[in-house]
Structures are given as structure tokens and as C-alpha cells.
mmCIF file of C-alpha atoms in Angstrom:
data_model
loop_
_atom_site.group_PDB
_atom_site.id
_atom_site.type_symbol
_atom_site.label_atom_id
_atom_site.label_comp_id
_atom_site.label_asym_id
_atom_site.label_seq_id
_atom_site.Cartn_x
_atom_site.Cartn_y
_atom_site.Cartn_z
ATOM 1 C CA THR A 2 90.157 50.118 62.159
ATOM 2 C CA CYS A 3 91.996 48.633 65.124
ATOM 3 C CA LEU A 4 93.962 45.412 64.708
ATOM 4 C CA ILE A 5 93.388 43.175 67.743
ATOM 5 C CA PRO A 6 95.415 39.944 68.083
ATOM 6 C CA PHE A 7 92.734 37.722 69.614
ATOM 7 C CA ALA A 8 94.234 34.315 68.782
ATOM 8 C CA TRP A 9 97.507 33.946 70.689
ATOM 9 C CA SER A 10 97.921 30.167 70.513
ATOM 10 C CA THR A 11 97.878 29.503 66.758
ATOM 11 C CA GLY A 12 101.161 31.154 65.829
ATOM 12 C CA VAL A 13 99.372 33.359 63.305
ATOM 13 C CA LEU A 14 99.685 37.124 63.537
ATOM 14 C CA ARG A 15 96.042 38.121 63.848
ATOM 15 C CA PRO A 16 93.863 39.285 62.276
ATOM 16 C CA SER A 17 94.453 37.227 59.149
ATOM 17 C CA THR A 18 91.014 36.173 57.896
ATOM 18 C CA ASP A 19 88.795 36.655 60.958
ATOM 19 C CA TYR A 20 86.961 39.903 61.653
ATOM 20 C CA TYR A 21 85.027 41.023 64.696
ATOM 21 C CA TYR A 22 82.255 43.587 64.462
ATOM 22 C CA VAL A 23 80.929 45.479 67.454
ATOM 23 C CA THR A 24 77.833 47.645 67.159
ATOM 24 C CA VAL A 25 77.050 50.195 69.839
ATOM 25 C CA ASP A 26 74.145 52.581 70.286
ATOM 26 C CA GLY A 27 74.297 55.937 71.993
ATOM 27 C CA TYR A 28 75.132 59.576 71.593
ATOM 28 C CA GLY A 29 78.592 60.950 70.993
ATOM 29 C CA PRO A 30 81.125 61.969 71.894
ATOM 30 C CA THR A 31 81.741 58.900 74.050
ATOM 31 C CA SER A 32 84.190 56.035 74.502
ATOM 32 C CA TYR A 33 83.815 52.280 74.904
ATOM 33 C CA SER A 34 85.947 49.589 76.470
ATOM 34 C CA ILE A 35 85.962 46.049 75.022
ATOM 35 C CA VAL A 36 87.163 43.119 77.124
ATOM 36 C CA VAL A 37 87.631 39.584 75.800
ATOM 37 C CA ASP A 38 87.810 36.809 78.421
ATOM 38 C CA ILE A 39 88.770 33.235 77.563
ATOM 39 C CA GLY A 40 88.617 30.417 80.046
ATOM 40 C CA ASP A 41 86.566 28.569 82.603
ATOM 41 C CA GLU A 42 86.934 27.232 86.128
ATOM 42 C CA GLU A 43 89.550 24.506 86.747
ATOM 43 C CA THR A 44 91.252 24.885 83.383
ATOM 44 C CA CYS A 45 94.769 25.710 84.599
ATOM 45 C CA VAL A 46 97.522 23.139 83.965
ATOM 46 C CA GLU A 47 101.292 23.004 84.448
ATOM 47 C CA THR A 48 103.212 23.111 81.167
ATOM 48 C CA GLY A 49 106.899 22.940 82.103
ATOM 49 C CA SER A 50 109.760 23.289 79.620
ATOM 50 C CA THR A 51 109.244 23.170 75.872
ATOM 51 C CA GLU A 52 111.578 23.329 72.896
ATOM 52 C CA LEU A 53 111.787 27.122 73.093
ATOM 53 C CA CYS A 54 110.230 28.164 76.398
ATOM 54 C CA ASP A 55 110.727 27.407 80.070
ATOM 55 C CA ILE A 56 107.185 27.834 81.395
ATOM 56 C CA THR A 57 107.083 28.298 85.169
ATOM 57 C CA TRP A 58 103.467 29.485 85.350
ATOM 58 C CA PRO A 59 100.130 27.657 84.912
ATOM 59 C CA THR A 60 98.642 27.913 81.429
ATOM 60 C CA TRP A 61 95.158 27.503 80.056
ATOM 61 C CA ASN A 62 94.146 23.934 79.227
ATOM 62 C CA TYR A 63 92.762 23.525 75.716
ATOM 63 C CA ALA A 64 91.678 19.954 76.593
ATOM 64 C CA ASN A 65 93.194 18.485 73.443
ATOM 65 C CA GLY A 66 95.911 16.340 75.011
ATOM 66 C CA GLN A 67 99.357 15.799 73.528
ATOM 67 C CA GLN A 68 98.194 17.066 70.172
ATOM 68 C CA GLY A 69 97.494 20.443 71.755
ATOM 69 C CA VAL A 70 100.887 20.458 73.508
ATOM 70 C CA ASP A 71 102.689 19.758 70.236
ATOM 71 C CA ALA A 72 100.612 22.347 68.389
ATOM 72 C CA ARG A 73 101.390 25.039 70.963
ATOM 73 C CA ASN A 74 105.104 24.228 70.822
ATOM 74 C CA ALA A 75 105.050 24.504 67.030
ATOM 75 C CA ALA A 76 103.103 27.768 67.309
ATOM 76 C CA ALA A 77 105.727 29.246 69.643
ATOM 77 C CA ILE A 78 108.565 28.374 67.254
ATOM 78 C CA LYS A 79 106.627 29.778 64.283
ATOM 79 C CA PHE A 80 105.783 32.979 66.140
ATOM 80 C CA TYR A 81 109.414 33.449 67.239
ATOM 81 C CA SER A 82 110.590 32.989 63.634
ATOM 82 C CA GLN A 83 108.122 35.637 62.456
ATOM 83 C CA LEU A 84 109.332 38.078 65.103
ATOM 84 C CA ALA A 85 113.000 37.372 64.383
ATOM 85 C CA GLU A 86 112.501 37.949 60.658
ATOM 86 C CA ALA A 87 110.562 41.168 61.311
ATOM 87 C CA PHE A 88 113.168 42.654 63.684
ATOM 88 C CA CYS A 89 116.148 41.288 61.751
ATOM 89 C CA PRO A 90 115.203 41.292 58.036
ATOM 90 C CA PRO A 91 117.358 38.814 56.064
ATOM 91 C CA CYS A 92 118.503 41.396 53.536
ATOM 92 C CA SER A 93 119.568 44.082 56.009
ATOM 93 C CA CYS A 94 120.444 42.267 59.249
ATOM 94 C CA ASP A 95 123.143 39.651 59.751
ATOM 95 C CA GLN A 96 122.360 38.491 63.276
ATOM 96 C CA LEU A 97 120.175 39.322 66.254
ATOM 97 C CA SER A 98 121.987 40.640 69.306
ATOM 98 C CA SER A 99 121.894 38.457 72.405
ATOM 99 C CA SER A 100 119.679 40.919 74.293
ATOM 100 C CA CYS A 101 117.282 41.283 71.360
ATOM 101 C CA ASN A 102 117.030 37.517 70.923
ATOM 102 C CA SER A 103 116.304 37.022 74.644
ATOM 103 C CA SER A 104 113.582 39.673 74.497
ATOM 104 C CA LEU A 105 111.965 38.036 71.471
ATOM 105 C CA ILE A 106 111.930 34.659 73.224
ATOM 106 C CA GLU A 107 110.378 36.146 76.372
ATOM 107 C CA PHE A 108 107.721 37.910 74.308
ATOM 108 C CA THR A 109 107.013 34.735 72.322
ATOM 109 C CA CYS A 110 106.658 32.555 75.398
ATOM 110 C CA THR A 111 104.370 34.889 77.330
ATOM 111 C CA GLN A 112 102.256 35.466 74.228
ATOM 112 C CA THR A 113 101.947 31.822 73.220
ATOM 113 C CA TYR A 114 101.689 30.351 76.709
ATOM 114 C CA ARG A 115 99.317 32.849 78.277
ATOM 115 C CA ALA A 116 99.125 32.499 82.047
ATOM 116 C CA CYS A 117 95.981 31.064 83.596
ATOM 117 C CA GLY A 118 94.561 33.100 86.474
ATOM 118 C CA ASP A 119 93.250 31.744 89.762
ATOM 119 C CA ASN A 120 89.705 31.897 88.378
ATOM 120 C CA GLY A 121 90.633 29.892 85.283
ATOM 121 C CA ILE A 122 90.544 32.909 82.969
ATOM 122 C CA GLN A 123 93.357 33.307 80.463
ATOM 123 C CA THR A 124 95.339 36.434 81.351
ATOM 124 C CA SER A 125 96.889 39.054 79.107
ATOM 125 C CA VAL A 126 100.565 39.916 78.613
ATOM 126 C CA CYS A 127 102.891 42.594 79.972
ATOM 127 C CA GLN A 128 103.925 45.884 78.417
ATOM 128 C CA ASP A 129 107.475 45.402 79.691
ATOM 129 C CA THR A 130 107.963 42.510 77.263
ATOM 130 C CA CYS A 131 106.991 44.824 74.429
ATOM 131 C CA ALA A 132 109.173 47.731 75.588
ATOM 132 C CA ASP A 133 112.061 45.314 76.159
ATOM 133 C CA ILE A 134 112.027 44.323 72.488
ATOM 134 C CA GLU A 135 111.914 47.905 71.247
ATOM 135 C CA ASP A 136 114.834 48.871 73.511
ATOM 136 C CA ASN A 137 117.033 45.879 72.682
ATOM 137 C CA CYS A 138 116.169 45.383 69.012
ATOM 138 C CA GLY A 139 116.378 49.046 68.001
ATOM 139 C CA MET A 140 112.952 49.473 66.388
ATOM 140 C CA THR A 141 109.286 49.640 67.311
ATOM 141 C CA PHE A 142 106.663 47.071 66.377
ATOM 142 C CA GLU A 143 105.207 49.603 63.948
ATOM 143 C CA GLN A 144 108.594 49.947 62.235
ATOM 144 C CA ALA A 145 108.882 46.158 62.111
ATOM 145 C CA GLY A 146 105.526 45.927 60.354
ATOM 146 C CA LEU A 147 103.645 44.486 63.347
ATOM 147 C CA PRO A 148 101.366 47.314 64.544
ATOM 148 C CA MET A 149 98.972 44.862 66.206
ATOM 149 C CA PHE A 150 101.600 44.400 68.956
ATOM 150 C CA SER A 151 102.334 48.097 69.438
ATOM 151 C CA CYS A 152 103.306 48.953 73.010
ATOM 152 C CA ASN A 153 100.588 51.622 72.968
ATOM 153 C CA HIS A 154 97.790 49.030 73.041
ATOM 154 C CA ASN A 155 95.815 48.870 76.264
ATOM 155 C CA PHE A 156 95.636 45.059 76.339
ATOM 156 C CA TYR A 157 99.116 45.036 77.907
ATOM 157 C CA TYR A 158 99.419 44.849 81.681
ATOM 158 C CA ALA A 159 101.348 47.603 83.425
ATOM 159 C CA GLU A 160 104.757 46.735 84.902
ATOM 160 C CA ASP A 161 103.451 46.654 88.474
ATOM 161 C CA ASN A 162 100.632 44.185 87.714
ATOM 162 C CA GLU A 163 101.000 41.048 89.835
ATOM 163 C CA ILE A 164 100.640 38.846 86.744
ATOM 164 C CA CYS A 165 103.853 40.422 85.424
ATOM 165 C CA THR A 166 105.833 40.483 88.655
ATOM 166 C CA ASP A 167 104.616 37.326 90.405
ATOM 167 C CA THR A 168 103.388 35.021 87.633
ATOM 168 C CA TYR A 169 105.557 35.775 84.595
ATOM 169 C CA GLY A 170 108.506 37.137 86.591
ATOM 170 C CA ILE A 171 109.226 39.700 83.884
ATOM 171 C CA THR A 172 112.668 41.318 84.023
ATOM 172 C CA VAL A 173 113.585 44.262 81.838
ATOM 173 C CA THR A 174 116.988 43.983 80.150
ATOM 174 C CA ASP A 175 117.113 47.196 78.194
ATOM 175 C CA SER A 176 120.306 48.927 77.130
ATOM 176 C CA SER A 177 120.125 51.464 79.975
ATOM 177 C CA ASP A 178 120.453 48.657 82.524
ATOM 178 C CA ILE A 179 123.455 47.246 80.681
ATOM 179 C CA ILE A 180 125.150 50.663 80.554
ATOM 180 C CA LEU A 181 124.497 51.170 84.275
ATOM 181 C CA TYR A 182 126.024 47.769 85.000
ATOM 182 C CA ILE A 183 129.144 48.652 83.001
ATOM 183 C CA VAL A 184 129.456 52.011 84.788
ATOM 184 C CA VAL A 185 129.222 50.295 88.186
ATOM 185 C CA ILE A 186 131.996 47.861 87.215
ATOM 186 C CA ILE A 187 134.259 50.695 85.994
ATOM 187 C CA VAL A 188 133.695 52.719 89.179
ATOM 188 C CA ALA A 189 134.428 49.684 91.369
ATOM 189 C CA PHE A 190 137.634 49.025 89.399
ATOM 190 C CA LEU A 191 138.778 52.645 89.834
ATOM 191 C CA ILE A 192 138.107 52.478 93.589
ATOM 192 C CA VAL A 193 140.266 49.360 93.859
ATOM 193 C CA LEU A 194 143.072 51.085 91.936
ATOM 194 C CA ILE A 195 142.914 54.156 94.187
ATOM 195 C CA LEU A 196 143.022 52.034 97.362
ATOM 196 C CA ALA A 197 145.987 50.062 95.992
ATOM 197 C CA ALA A 198 147.810 53.313 95.185
ATOM 198 C CA VAL A 199 147.200 54.673 98.712
ATOM 199 C CA VAL A 200 148.500 51.475 100.333
ATOM 200 C CA ALA A 201 151.564 51.504 98.081
ATOM 201 C CA PHE A 202 152.281 55.149 98.961
ATOM 202 C CA VAL A 203 152.025 54.506 102.708
ATOM 203 C CA VAL A 204 154.341 51.490 102.498
ATOM 204 C CA PHE A 205 156.843 53.438 100.385
ATOM 205 C CA LYS A 206 156.952 56.356 102.846
ATOM 206 C CA LYS A 207 157.434 54.021 105.785
ATOM 207 C CA TYR A 208 160.361 52.063 104.333
ATOM 208 C CA LYS A 209 161.985 54.820 102.266
ATOM 209 C CA PRO A 210 164.643 55.779 104.954
ATOM 210 C CA MET A 211 165.748 52.155 105.332
ATOM 211 C CA LEU A 212 166.144 51.820 101.587
ATOM 212 C CA HIS A 213 168.469 54.860 101.494
ATOM 213 C CA LYS A 214 170.698 53.448 104.273
ATOM 214 C CA GLY A 215 171.068 50.030 102.767
ATOM 215 C CA GLY A 216 168.661 48.537 105.211
ATOM 216 C CA TYR A 217 170.583 49.535 108.400
ATOM 217 C CA GLU A 218 169.388 51.996 110.991
ATOM 218 C CA ALA A 219 171.688 54.996 111.742
ATOM 219 C CA ILE A 220 173.746 55.011 114.981
ATOM 220 C CA GLU A 221 173.852 58.344 116.750
ATOM 221 C CA ASN A 222 177.250 59.825 117.864
ATOM 222 C CA PRO A 223 179.521 56.842 117.149
ATOM 223 C CA GLU A 224 182.900 56.802 118.999
ATOM 224 C CA PRO A 225 186.141 56.668 116.923
ATOM 225 C CA GLU A 226 187.837 53.280 116.839
ATOM 226 C CA GLY A 227 191.281 52.819 118.503
ATOM 227 C CA THR A 228 190.987 55.581 121.145
ATOM 228 C CA ASP A 229 191.073 55.146 124.889
ATOM 229 C CA ASP A 230 189.640 57.431 127.474
ATOM 230 C CA GLU A 231 192.203 58.962 129.846
#
């Protein structure tokens, strides 16, 4: 049995009550690939900002007016709450980290507001959004009790897919990037300290003799006072 989250816009973690049966004929061993396309020509609309998401990409038009807009907004909030509770259980987690929370919001928004392709077909989502959550929240989707969103599923786009890079503008904010950023700052700070120490040493060496003589330069072979040459 393979759990496939077909319905992205309802805010329900699928499958809940719906089942899909596929019957194939042939001789084994063999493998099959199932593709589900949703959409039609000229069904892409601009969504803009919502209560939770800032949508900068065209989304699929469900042709149900403001009621559909409100329903999708409510679905996004419900889906986010389900994710937050799964990755931060009330009895064992006090608060989501900032990076984890940002990853959950990005995942929620790309899942709920699926991008609409140039041909009007609703696109899929990106594996980076899944990996981002597992890196920043400290557990996998399987461990959180949501195996239908496992990063191993093949419905995710790879990181170099143009839908991810150009349409969604996915950016990975995992802990390794944060550590690298901190290391760069520390190295830059140490370089500044070393340069300051070198400048201070050069200045000290240059003015050290004047400091020993009270600030006056030495006069070579001074003549005794009160003597006349004969």
C-alpha cells in the first residue's frame, strides 16, 4: 500500500476516506509509473499575499470565486497547524525554532498553493522543501507520523527543476548553511583582529624611540656650554 496525497487544496492529509485502485495486466517482474495531472488551458491566476503565504507564482484557478480563495486560505492555516503539531508535539515540545517554523510555512504554501504551469497544468512540489523541514525540525516525516510526505516519494521535483528554482524560488536554510555562515563571520572577525594587531605593531615600532626620549630627537656631539674656541 502506498499513501499518495492527491488532494492538496483541502487541508486534509490524504488519504482519509478516498481510495484509488489501479489494475494492470502483464508479466512480472516489471514496474509501472503513475502520473496524475490536474488542470486545463487558461486556468492560471495570480493569488498574491494571503494570511499565511506570500504567493509570487501563478496558481491553478478552481473557478469558485472568493469562496474558493477563502477556502484555500483556511486550508493553508489548517495544514500548517497539522504540520506544527506533528513536528512539535504539545506534550514534548515547547516551541518551534525559527528555522523550523519558516520551513513549515514554505512547505505549507507550496503544497496548498500549487504552481500553475504554462500549459495550465497544476505542478508538483519540490524535494528541497521536504528536506528543509527534516534538517531544521530535527525529525523525518515518517518520525512525525506523516509518511505520505516522505522525502523519498518520487512526486517531488528535484532541486534543479525550473519549477523549484524559477517559479517557487526555493531556498534551502538547513543547519549546515547556518553553521557555514557563522564560521565565515568568525573568520572575518579574526582577520580584522590580526590586521589591527599588525598596524598597531608597526606604529609602536616607529614611534618607540621618540617615546623613550620624551618626544625629542637626539642631538649628535653637542658642544659644552660656556666655552670659547681659542
